[in-house]
Structures are given as C-alpha cells and as structure tokens.
PDB file of C-alpha atoms in Angstrom:
ATOM      1  CA  UNK A  10       0.706  18.080  18.487  1.00 51.00           C
ATOM      2  CA  UNK A  11       0.308  16.604  22.089  1.00 52.00           C
ATOM      3  CA  UNK A  12      -3.644  15.838  22.412  1.00 52.00           C
ATOM      4  CA  UNK A  13      -3.234  14.138  18.861  1.00 57.00           C
ATOM      5  CA  UNK A  14      -0.427  11.665  20.695  1.00 54.00           C
ATOM      6  CA  UNK A  15      -3.362  11.325  23.113  1.00 57.00           C
ATOM      7  CA  UNK A  16      -5.722   9.540  21.111  1.00 53.00           C
ATOM      8  CA  UNK A  17      -3.519   6.410  20.684  1.00 55.00           C
ATOM      9  CA  UNK A  18      -3.549   6.192  24.086  1.00 63.00           C
ATOM     10  CA  UNK A  19      -6.584   3.676  24.422  1.00 76.00           C
ATOM     11  CA  UNK A  20      -5.754   1.679  21.782  1.00 84.00           C
ATOM     12  CA  UNK A  21      -4.897  -1.929  21.994  1.00 86.00           C
ATOM     13  CA  UNK A  22      -1.861  -3.188  19.855  1.00 88.00           C
ATOM     14  CA  UNK A  23      -4.507  -6.135  18.591  1.00 89.00           C
ATOM     15  CA  UNK A  24      -6.415  -3.431  16.817  1.00 90.00           C
ATOM     16  CA  UNK A  25      -3.913  -2.638  14.876  1.00 91.00           C
ATOM     17  CA  UNK A  26      -3.170  -5.612  14.065  1.00 92.00           C
ATOM     18  CA  UNK A  27      -6.654  -7.441  13.453  1.00 92.00           C
ATOM     19  CA  UNK A  28      -7.140  -3.310  10.678  1.00 93.00           C
ATOM     20  CA  UNK A  29      -3.808  -4.245   8.711  1.00 94.00           C
ATOM     21  CA  UNK A  30      -4.594  -8.038   7.883  1.00 94.00           C
ATOM     22  CA  UNK A  31      -8.089  -7.311   7.039  1.00 94.00           C
ATOM     23  CA  UNK A  32      -6.725  -4.523   4.665  1.00 95.00           C
ATOM     24  CA  UNK A  33      -4.123  -7.413   3.113  1.00 94.00           C
ATOM     25  CA  UNK A  34      -6.854 -10.363   2.859  1.00 94.00           C
ATOM     26  CA  UNK A  35      -7.924  -7.760   0.430  1.00 94.00           C
ATOM     27  CA  UNK A  36      -5.246  -6.847  -1.287  1.00 94.00           C
ATOM     28  CA  UNK A  37      -5.140 -10.799  -1.843  1.00 94.00           C
ATOM     29  CA  UNK A  38      -8.331 -10.991  -2.683  1.00 93.00           C
ATOM     30  CA  UNK A  39      -8.230  -8.678  -5.023  1.00 92.00           C
ATOM     31  CA  UNK A  40      -4.882  -9.851  -6.781  1.00 92.00           C
ATOM     32  CA  UNK A  41      -7.155 -13.202  -7.227  1.00 91.00           C
ATOM     33  CA  UNK A  42     -10.364 -11.693  -8.600  1.00 90.00           C
ATOM     34  CA  UNK A  43      -9.593  -9.249 -11.162  1.00 86.00           C
ATOM     35  CA  UNK A  44      -7.865  -9.234 -14.479  1.00 83.00           C
ATOM     36  CA  UNK A  45      -7.002  -6.290 -15.406  1.00 85.00           C
ATOM     37  CA  UNK A  46      -3.202  -5.659 -14.477  1.00 87.00           C
ATOM     38  CA  UNK A  47      -3.402  -2.396 -13.341  1.00 89.00           C
ATOM     39  CA  UNK A  48      -5.958  -3.169 -10.448  1.00 90.00           C
ATOM     40  CA  UNK A  49      -3.708  -6.049 -10.126  1.00 91.00           C
ATOM     41  CA  UNK A  50      -0.993  -3.935  -9.286  1.00 90.00           C
ATOM     42  CA  UNK A  51      -3.414  -1.476  -7.113  1.00 91.00           C
ATOM     43  CA  UNK A  52      -3.516  -4.565  -4.843  1.00 94.00           C
ATOM     44  CA  UNK A  53       0.064  -4.941  -4.101  1.00 93.00           C
ATOM     45  CA  UNK A  54       0.032  -1.353  -3.720  1.00 92.00           C
ATOM     46  CA  UNK A  55      -2.440  -2.088  -0.669  1.00 93.00           C
ATOM     47  CA  UNK A  56      -0.598  -4.884   0.862  1.00 93.00           C
ATOM     48  CA  UNK A  57       2.504  -2.864   0.545  1.00 93.00           C
ATOM     49  CA  UNK A  58       0.627  -0.557   3.053  1.00 93.00           C
ATOM     50  CA  UNK A  59      -1.165  -2.455   5.289  1.00 94.00           C
ATOM     51  CA  UNK A  60       2.372  -3.899   6.070  1.00 94.00           C
ATOM     52  CA  UNK A  61       3.866  -0.249   6.695  1.00 94.00           C
ATOM     53  CA  UNK A  62       1.318   0.898   9.039  1.00 93.00           C
ATOM     54  CA  UNK A  63       1.758  -2.008  10.722  1.00 94.00           C
ATOM     55  CA  UNK A  64       5.873  -1.708  10.709  1.00 94.00           C
ATOM     56  CA  UNK A  65       4.592   2.246  12.179  1.00 93.00           C
ATOM     57  CA  UNK A  66       2.196   0.818  15.205  1.00 92.00           C
ATOM     58  CA  UNK A  67       5.299  -1.489  15.766  1.00 91.00           C
ATOM     59  CA  UNK A  68       7.928   1.083  15.654  1.00 91.00           C
ATOM     60  CA  UNK A  69       5.589   3.177  18.358  1.00 90.00           C
ATOM     61  CA  UNK A  70       5.388   0.162  20.684  1.00 88.00           C
ATOM     62  CA  UNK A  71       8.502  -1.456  21.398  1.00 87.00           C
ATOM     63  CA  UNK A  72       9.570   3.138  21.037  1.00 86.00           C
ATOM     64  CA  UNK A  73      12.019   2.465  18.750  1.00 87.00           C
ATOM     65  CA  UNK A  74      13.304   4.579  15.735  1.00 87.00           C
ATOM     66  CA  UNK A  75      14.003   1.976  13.631  1.00 89.00           C
ATOM     67  CA  UNK A  76      10.686   0.416  12.013  1.00 90.00           C
ATOM     68  CA  UNK A  77       9.383   3.900  10.460  1.00 91.00           C
ATOM     69  CA  UNK A  78      13.149   4.452   9.256  1.00 92.00           C
ATOM     70  CA  UNK A  79      12.370   0.969   7.700  1.00 92.00           C
ATOM     71  CA  UNK A  80       8.689   1.881   5.939  1.00 93.00           C
ATOM     72  CA  UNK A  81      11.003   4.634   4.647  1.00 92.00           C
ATOM     73  CA  UNK A  82      12.701   2.540   2.473  1.00 93.00           C
ATOM     74  CA  UNK A  83       9.715   0.328   1.672  1.00 93.00           C
ATOM     75  CA  UNK A  84       8.003   3.470   0.250  1.00 92.00           C
ATOM     76  CA  UNK A  85      11.592   4.582  -1.866  1.00 91.00           C
ATOM     77  CA  UNK A  86      11.208   0.366  -3.243  1.00 92.00           C
ATOM     78  CA  UNK A  87       7.234   0.440  -3.702  1.00 91.00           C
ATOM     79  CA  UNK A  88       8.178   3.927  -5.337  1.00 90.00           C
ATOM     80  CA  UNK A  89      10.572   2.538  -8.424  1.00 92.00           C
ATOM     81  CA  UNK A  90       8.184  -0.715  -8.169  1.00 92.00           C
ATOM     82  CA  UNK A  91       5.832   1.456  -9.554  1.00 91.00           C
ATOM     83  CA  UNK A  92       7.507   3.272 -11.982  1.00 90.00           C
ATOM     84  CA  UNK A  93       9.656  -0.377 -13.546  1.00 92.00           C
ATOM     85  CA  UNK A  94       6.316  -2.129 -13.907  1.00 91.00           C
ATOM     86  CA  UNK A  95       3.701   0.314 -15.403  1.00 91.00           C
ATOM     87  CA  UNK A  96       6.596  -0.027 -17.946  1.00 90.00           C
ATOM     88  CA  UNK A  97       6.720  -2.848 -17.805  1.00 89.00           C
ATOM     89  CA  UNK A  98       2.702  -2.966 -18.115  1.00 88.00           C
ATOM     90  CA  UNK A  99       2.860  -0.174 -21.347  1.00 88.00           C
ATOM     91  CA  UNK A 100       5.378  -2.421 -22.776  1.00 87.00           C
ATOM     92  CA  UNK A 101       3.209  -5.402 -22.896  1.00 86.00           C
ATOM     93  CA  UNK A 102       0.072  -3.109 -24.141  1.00 86.00           C
ATOM     94  CA  UNK A 103       2.275  -2.142 -27.234  1.00 85.00           C
ATOM     95  CA  UNK A 104       2.341  -5.627 -28.405  1.00 83.00           C
ATOM     96  CA  UNK A 105      -0.482  -7.122 -27.784  1.00 82.00           C
ATOM     97  CA  UNK A 106      -3.189  -4.677 -27.183  1.00 80.00           C
ATOM     98  CA  UNK A 107      -4.706  -5.769 -23.701  1.00 78.00           C
ATOM     99  CA  UNK A 108      -3.914  -6.418 -20.368  1.00 78.00           C
ATOM    100  CA  UNK A 109      -6.282  -9.149 -19.485  1.00 80.00           C
ATOM    101  CA  UNK A 110      -3.266 -11.363 -17.962  1.00 80.00           C
ATOM    102  CA  UNK A 111      -5.223 -14.376 -19.408  1.00 78.00           C
ATOM    103  CA  UNK A 112      -3.106 -13.535 -22.272  1.00 77.00           C
ATOM    104  CA  UNK A 113       0.218 -13.127 -21.080  1.00 76.00           C
ATOM    105  CA  UNK A 114      -0.218 -17.268 -20.650  1.00 76.00           C
ATOM    106  CA  UNK A 115       2.761 -17.752 -22.569  1.00 74.00           C
ATOM    107  CA  UNK A 116       5.454 -18.856 -19.875  1.00 72.00           C
ATOM    108  CA  UNK A 117       3.001 -21.654 -18.487  1.00 65.00           C
ATOM    109  CA  UNK A 118       3.915 -24.258 -20.563  1.00 58.00           C
TER     110      UNK A 118
ATOM    111  CA  UNK B   7     -10.100   6.885  20.555  1.00 64.00           C
ATOM    112  CA  UNK B   8     -13.981   6.556  18.351  1.00 83.00           C
ATOM    113  CA  UNK B   9     -12.055   8.035  16.182  1.00 88.00           C
ATOM    114  CA  UNK B  10      -9.681   5.580  15.145  1.00 88.00           C
ATOM    115  CA  UNK B  11     -12.289   3.284  15.019  1.00 90.00           C
ATOM    116  CA  UNK B  12     -13.953   5.996  11.801  1.00 92.00           C
ATOM    117  CA  UNK B  13     -10.853   6.150   9.540  1.00 92.00           C
ATOM    118  CA  UNK B  14     -10.017   2.400  10.191  1.00 92.00           C
ATOM    119  CA  UNK B  15     -13.402   1.816   8.803  1.00 94.00           C
ATOM    120  CA  UNK B  16     -13.561   3.913   6.075  1.00 94.00           C
ATOM    121  CA  UNK B  17      -9.881   2.191   4.397  1.00 94.00           C
ATOM    122  CA  UNK B  18     -11.556  -0.757   4.953  1.00 94.00           C
ATOM    123  CA  UNK B  19     -14.682   0.469   3.244  1.00 95.00           C
ATOM    124  CA  UNK B  20     -12.110   2.225   0.642  1.00 94.00           C
ATOM    125  CA  UNK B  21      -9.985  -0.644   0.281  1.00 93.00           C
ATOM    126  CA  UNK B  22     -13.039  -2.567  -0.455  1.00 93.00           C
ATOM    127  CA  UNK B  23     -14.465  -0.462  -3.153  1.00 93.00           C
ATOM    128  CA  UNK B  24     -11.035  -0.481  -4.819  1.00 91.00           C
ATOM    129  CA  UNK B  25     -11.145  -4.332  -5.781  1.00 90.00           C
ATOM    130  CA  UNK B  26     -15.139  -3.867  -5.883  1.00 89.00           C
ATOM    131  CA  UNK B  27     -15.776  -1.331  -8.824  1.00 88.00           C
ATOM    132  CA  UNK B  28     -15.594  -2.060 -12.024  1.00 84.00           C
ATOM    133  CA  UNK B  29     -14.339   0.888 -14.230  1.00 86.00           C
ATOM    134  CA  UNK B  30     -10.307   0.981 -13.360  1.00 87.00           C
ATOM    135  CA  UNK B  31     -10.428   4.512 -13.508  1.00 88.00           C
ATOM    136  CA  UNK B  32     -12.509   4.739  -9.794  1.00 90.00           C
ATOM    137  CA  UNK B  33     -10.382   2.486  -8.374  1.00 91.00           C
ATOM    138  CA  UNK B  34      -7.384   4.763  -8.316  1.00 91.00           C
ATOM    139  CA  UNK B  35      -9.580   7.124  -7.052  1.00 92.00           C
ATOM    140  CA  UNK B  36     -11.565   5.800  -4.298  1.00 94.00           C
ATOM    141  CA  UNK B  37      -7.581   3.804  -3.688  1.00 93.00           C
ATOM    142  CA  UNK B  38      -6.003   7.612  -3.439  1.00 93.00           C
ATOM    143  CA  UNK B  39      -8.768   7.905  -0.294  1.00 93.00           C
ATOM    144  CA  UNK B  40      -8.014   4.311   1.127  1.00 94.00           C
ATOM    145  CA  UNK B  41      -4.270   6.183   1.400  1.00 94.00           C
ATOM    146  CA  UNK B  42      -5.815   9.356   2.864  1.00 94.00           C
ATOM    147  CA  UNK B  43      -7.220   7.798   5.236  1.00 94.00           C
ATOM    148  CA  UNK B  44      -3.866   6.014   5.892  1.00 94.00           C
ATOM    149  CA  UNK B  45      -1.818   9.118   5.991  1.00 94.00           C
ATOM    150  CA  UNK B  46      -4.680   9.879   9.227  1.00 93.00           C
ATOM    151  CA  UNK B  47      -3.202   6.510  10.461  1.00 92.00           C
ATOM    152  CA  UNK B  48       0.136   8.003  11.300  1.00 92.00           C
ATOM    153  CA  UNK B  49      -0.333  11.468  12.222  1.00 91.00           C
ATOM    154  CA  UNK B  50      -2.273   9.986  14.847  1.00 89.00           C
ATOM    155  CA  UNK B  51       0.719   7.568  15.756  1.00 88.00           C
ATOM    156  CA  UNK B  52       2.107  11.073  15.690  1.00 87.00           C
ATOM    157  CA  UNK B  53       4.480   9.455  13.040  1.00 88.00           C
ATOM    158  CA  UNK B  54       4.806  13.680  10.746  1.00 89.00           C
ATOM    159  CA  UNK B  55       7.458  12.488   8.466  1.00 91.00           C
ATOM    160  CA  UNK B  56       5.685   9.212   7.321  1.00 91.00           C
ATOM    161  CA  UNK B  57       2.458  10.765   7.441  1.00 92.00           C
ATOM    162  CA  UNK B  58       3.810  13.767   5.294  1.00 92.00           C
ATOM    163  CA  UNK B  59       5.807  10.984   3.089  1.00 92.00           C
ATOM    164  CA  UNK B  60       3.137   8.818   1.961  1.00 92.00           C
ATOM    165  CA  UNK B  61       0.580  11.420   1.556  1.00 92.00           C
ATOM    166  CA  UNK B  62       3.607  13.813  -1.343  1.00 91.00           C
ATOM    167  CA  UNK B  63       5.518   9.395  -2.725  1.00 89.00           C
ATOM    168  CA  UNK B  64       2.437   7.144  -2.215  1.00 87.00           C
ATOM    169  CA  UNK B  65      -0.806   9.973  -3.041  1.00 87.00           C
ATOM    170  CA  UNK B  66       0.633  12.908  -4.869  1.00 87.00           C
ATOM    171  CA  UNK B  67       3.686  10.310  -7.705  1.00 88.00           C
ATOM    172  CA  UNK B  68       2.182   7.180  -7.107  1.00 89.00           C
ATOM    173  CA  UNK B  69      -0.660   7.406  -7.585  1.00 89.00           C
ATOM    174  CA  UNK B  70      -0.678  10.200 -10.398  1.00 89.00           C
ATOM    175  CA  UNK B  71       1.530   7.847 -12.664  1.00 89.00           C
ATOM    176  CA  UNK B  72      -0.681   5.220 -12.035  1.00 89.00           C
ATOM    177  CA  UNK B  73      -3.976   7.334 -13.441  1.00 89.00           C
ATOM    178  CA  UNK B  74      -1.117   8.992 -16.327  1.00 88.00           C
ATOM    179  CA  UNK B  75      -0.421   5.184 -17.671  1.00 87.00           C
ATOM    180  CA  UNK B  76      -4.693   3.914 -17.049  1.00 86.00           C
ATOM    181  CA  UNK B  77      -5.822   7.133 -19.230  1.00 86.00           C
ATOM    182  CA  UNK B  78      -2.546   7.145 -21.770  1.00 83.00           C
ATOM    183  CA  UNK B  79      -4.260   3.548 -22.873  1.00 81.00           C
ATOM    184  CA  UNK B  80      -7.383   4.867 -22.841  1.00 74.00           C
ATOM    185  CA  UNK B  81      -8.866   1.589 -19.958  1.00 66.00           C
ATOM    186  CA  UNK B  82     -11.188   4.243 -18.641  1.00 59.00           C
ATOM    187  CA  UNK B  83     -14.226   2.411 -19.889  1.00 62.00           C
ATOM    188  CA  UNK B  84     -15.412  -1.323 -18.484  1.00 57.00           C
ATOM    189  CA  UNK B  85     -14.688  -3.163 -20.366  1.00 60.00           C
ATOM    190  CA  UNK B  86     -12.212  -5.590 -18.092  1.00 60.00           C
ATOM    191  CA  UNK B  87     -13.026  -9.000 -19.118  1.00 62.00           C
ATOM    192  CA  UNK B  88     -14.216 -10.562 -16.056  1.00 62.00           C
ATOM    193  CA  UNK B  89     -13.202 -13.959 -14.409  1.00 64.00           C
ATOM    194  CA  UNK B  90     -15.889 -16.860 -14.500  1.00 76.00           C
ATOM    195  CA  UNK B  91     -18.000 -16.206 -10.909  1.00 81.00           C
ATOM    196  CA  UNK B  92     -16.464 -19.384  -9.387  1.00 86.00           C
ATOM    197  CA  UNK B  93     -13.225 -18.282 -10.074  1.00 85.00           C
ATOM    198  CA  UNK B  94     -13.933 -15.010  -7.575  1.00 86.00           C
ATOM    199  CA  UNK B  95     -16.103 -16.998  -5.245  1.00 90.00           C
ATOM    200  CA  UNK B  96     -12.301 -19.298  -4.786  1.00 91.00           C
ATOM    201  CA  UNK B  97     -10.959 -16.348  -4.711  1.00 90.00           C
ATOM    202  CA  UNK B  98     -12.422 -14.431  -2.049  1.00 91.00           C
ATOM    203  CA  UNK B  99     -12.695 -17.710  -0.259  1.00 93.00           C
ATOM    204  CA  UNK B 100      -8.755 -17.805   0.168  1.00 93.00           C
ATOM    205  CA  UNK B 101      -8.501 -14.549   0.758  1.00 92.00           C
ATOM    206  CA  UNK B 102     -11.169 -15.370   4.051  1.00 93.00           C
ATOM    207  CA  UNK B 103      -9.691 -18.074   4.919  1.00 94.00           C
ATOM    208  CA  UNK B 104      -6.396 -16.276   5.320  1.00 93.00           C
ATOM    209  CA  UNK B 105      -8.030 -13.204   7.320  1.00 93.00           C
ATOM    210  CA  UNK B 106      -9.499 -16.396   9.487  1.00 94.00           C
ATOM    211  CA  UNK B 107      -6.044 -17.984  10.376  1.00 93.00           C
ATOM    212  CA  UNK B 108      -4.283 -14.533  11.102  1.00 92.00           C
ATOM    213  CA  UNK B 109      -6.867 -13.570  13.642  1.00 91.00           C
ATOM    214  CA  UNK B 110      -7.039 -16.975  14.986  1.00 92.00           C
ATOM    215  CA  UNK B 111      -4.251 -16.566  15.780  1.00 91.00           C
ATOM    216  CA  UNK B 112      -4.205 -13.842  17.821  1.00 90.00           C
ATOM    217  CA  UNK B 113      -6.636 -14.735  20.217  1.00 89.00           C
ATOM    218  CA  UNK B 114      -4.815 -17.741  21.195  1.00 89.00           C
ATOM    219  CA  UNK B 115      -1.587 -14.705  21.583  1.00 84.00           C
ATOM    220  CA  UNK B 116      -4.107 -13.622  24.181  1.00 77.00           C
ATOM    221  CA  UNK B 117      -4.429 -10.311  24.911  1.00 76.00           C
ATOM    222  CA  UNK B 118      -2.379  -7.692  23.862  1.00 76.00           C
ATOM    223  CA  UNK B 119      -0.612  -4.158  25.636  1.00 81.00           C
ATOM    224  CA  UNK B 120      -1.838  -1.629  24.484  1.00 81.00           C
ATOM    225  CA  UNK B 121      -0.192   1.263  22.057  1.00 80.00           C
ATOM    226  CA  UNK B 122       1.621   3.775  24.112  1.00 80.00           C
ATOM    227  CA  UNK B 123       4.365   6.549  22.802  1.00 79.00           C
ATOM    228  CA  UNK B 124       6.725   6.422  25.353  1.00 79.00           C
ATOM    229  CA  UNK B 125       8.062   9.408  23.967  1.00 78.00           C
ATOM    230  CA  UNK B 126       6.220  12.249  21.045  1.00 79.00           C
ATOM    231  CA  UNK B 127       9.729  13.092  19.353  1.00 80.00           C
ATOM    232  CA  UNK B 128       9.385   9.319  17.932  1.00 83.00           C
ATOM    233  CA  UNK B 129       8.042  10.716  14.263  1.00 81.00           C
ATOM    234  CA  UNK B 130       9.360  13.908  14.251  1.00 86.00           C
ATOM    235  CA  UNK B 131      11.278  14.970  11.248  1.00 88.00           C
ATOM    236  CA  UNK B 132      14.183  15.270  13.133  1.00 89.00           C
ATOM    237  CA  UNK B 133      15.023  12.456  15.177  1.00 88.00           C
ATOM    238  CA  UNK B 134      13.850   9.981  11.944  1.00 89.00           C
ATOM    239  CA  UNK B 135      16.837  12.426  10.248  1.00 90.00           C
ATOM    240  CA  UNK B 136      19.748  11.499  13.292  1.00 90.00           C
ATOM    241  CA  UNK B 137      18.782   7.963  12.893  1.00 89.00           C
ATOM    242  CA  UNK B 138      18.890   7.900   8.878  1.00 90.00           C
ATOM    243  CA  UNK B 139      21.919   9.646   8.293  1.00 91.00           C
ATOM    244  CA  UNK B 140      24.373   7.703  11.328  1.00 91.00           C
ATOM    245  CA  UNK B 141      22.767   4.268  11.598  1.00 90.00           C
ATOM    246  CA  UNK B 142      21.425   3.501   8.187  1.00 91.00           C
ATOM    247  CA  UNK B 143      23.385   5.573   5.868  1.00 93.00           C
ATOM    248  CA  UNK B 144      24.476   2.955   4.151  1.00 94.00           C
ATOM    249  CA  UNK B 145      20.984   1.691   3.210  1.00 92.00           C
ATOM    250  CA  UNK B 146      20.246   5.579   2.210  1.00 92.00           C
ATOM    251  CA  UNK B 147      22.711   5.958  -0.871  1.00 93.00           C
ATOM    252  CA  UNK B 148      22.459   2.269  -2.155  1.00 94.00           C
ATOM    253  CA  UNK B 149      18.483   3.399  -1.885  1.00 93.00           C
ATOM    254  CA  UNK B 150      19.500   6.530  -4.163  1.00 93.00           C
ATOM    255  CA  UNK B 151      21.494   4.333  -6.506  1.00 94.00           C
ATOM    256  CA  UNK B 152      18.140   1.639  -7.004  1.00 93.00           C
ATOM    257  CA  UNK B 153      15.792   4.287  -7.473  1.00 92.00           C
ATOM    258  CA  UNK B 154      18.249   5.351 -10.644  1.00 94.00           C
ATOM    259  CA  UNK B 155      18.857   2.361 -12.479  1.00 94.00           C
ATOM    260  CA  UNK B 156      14.879   1.969 -11.170  1.00 93.00           C
ATOM    261  CA  UNK B 157      14.310   5.599 -13.689  1.00 91.00           C
ATOM    262  CA  UNK B 158      17.056   3.997 -16.648  1.00 93.00           C
ATOM    263  CA  UNK B 159      14.646   0.724 -16.452  1.00 91.00           C
ATOM    264  CA  UNK B 160      11.692   2.534 -17.191  1.00 90.00           C
ATOM    265  CA  UNK B 161      13.002   4.656 -19.902  1.00 89.00           C
ATOM    266  CA  UNK B 162      14.566   1.545 -21.755  1.00 90.00           C
ATOM    267  CA  UNK B 163      11.866  -0.844 -21.373  1.00 86.00           C
ATOM    268  CA  UNK B 164       9.051   1.983 -22.168  1.00 80.00           C
ATOM    269  CA  UNK B 165      11.305   3.178 -24.793  1.00 81.00           C
ATOM    270  CA  UNK B 166       9.570   2.054 -28.844  1.00 75.00           C
ATOM    271  CA  UNK B 167      12.641   0.251 -30.225  1.00 72.00           C
ATOM    272  CA  UNK B 168      13.517   2.291 -33.994  1.00 62.00           C
TER     273      UNK B 168
END
C-alpha cells in the first residue's frame, strides 16, 4: 500500500477540485436535460459522489479523519434516500403508468 | 501521477455517457463504471475503507436497486420522450456557466499546494473505526434509526393499497 500512497504525492489540490466540479456540473446538466425520473435520480447520485470524493481529498489534505467519517454518513444517507425515492417512483409509475416528469405537474398551480 | 489523470479522464467520460445515453439501462451500466473509477480514486488516496464501502454499497447495493427497478417497470427500451432541443441547450449552458464560475473562482484563489498523505494510516479501517466509535458514536446510532425508518417507509410506499 505504501507505493500506492506515493502516487498522489505530486497532484495539486486544485486538480481534485476541478475534477469534482466537472462531475458535479455533469450531474446538474443531467438533471436539467433528462425527463426520465430514474435518470434524474442517477444524476443526483453522481453529484453526491463527486462531493464525497472532494470531502475525502480535503480530509487527507488536512490530515483529519472526521472528513472520511462524514463521507461514510453521506453514503448511509444516500442508501436510505435511494430506497425511499425508488419506492416513490414505483408508486408514481403504478398510478400514472409513466415516469416522465412532465406528467407530474399538478403541484404547479 | 499520470494514473490519476487517466482515471479522472475515465470518470468524466463515463459520467458524460451516463447522462447522454438514450437507453436507461445503459445509463445505469455506465454509472457503475463511473463509480468504479471513484473507487480507484479512493484507493489512490489510500482511503481503503471508503473505497471498499463505495464498492459494496454504491456498486453492489444502490445500482442493483436501480437496475432492478428499471427491469421491474420494463423500461429498458428507448421510449423516453425527449425534451425539446432548446431546453436541452439551455440546460447545458446553465451547467456550463456554473462550471466556469467555479473554475474561475478557483483560479482567482491562486495556486494550491500538493495533496500529501501525512499519515498513511488515516484511511484505514482501524483508525476510522476508532474515530467512528468514540467521537461519532451518537450520529452512528442515529443513522441506524434513519436506515430503519427508510426501510419501513419504502415498504409502506411500494405496497399495494388493498
């Protein structure tokens, strides 16, 4: 494992921030441009994961284990959120026979 | 060093494929590949516990749940009604504007230092377990209650009303 940790010795913090920002923005573009509810959900997962990666990098940069524990809690939360969200999507599909989000506009008024 | 840039390129590439592939099942499969590249990132940072948890929880549990729901609804065909091109372009421009803003503010803040692993034991299970069960014991227990309530809620929501 020692040789693996030498890999990161030469990467600036900025490059990790840029990578996470790019993936976060890809997630936002996915939420804005797709209409399938499950694909939108997957884009949200992508955004959560990019933030997780950045938290881990900051935790290593500051030499503080609390950041990684926080990432662990975010993962537990994401699991709960996915279970409830997919149950809601299944219920919507059973009632309207579609998961197109443009059908779900009754709260717009 | 170049390994990081290669893996970063792969994660950006696969995440682009996630949002631009027409078939939802292909999206889920590309998302699995994206999360695998994230696992490689965690291992490169020597955060072994998070790498394994990412591998098991995200790639093993969450994405199987996605795939299962897609197969259950029989949506594995390209019938998604597409948004109009104007809305798509507006969405891409909005996301691009956010990206430009983030990177520009990063540039203003100046050069950054190199990420150095000061303590190689930082991300190992032993160290994280010590922190988790001493400093964060109460949030850990509360998160178990959260998972229980989420499970009950999911079963209640997905159950057919009789």
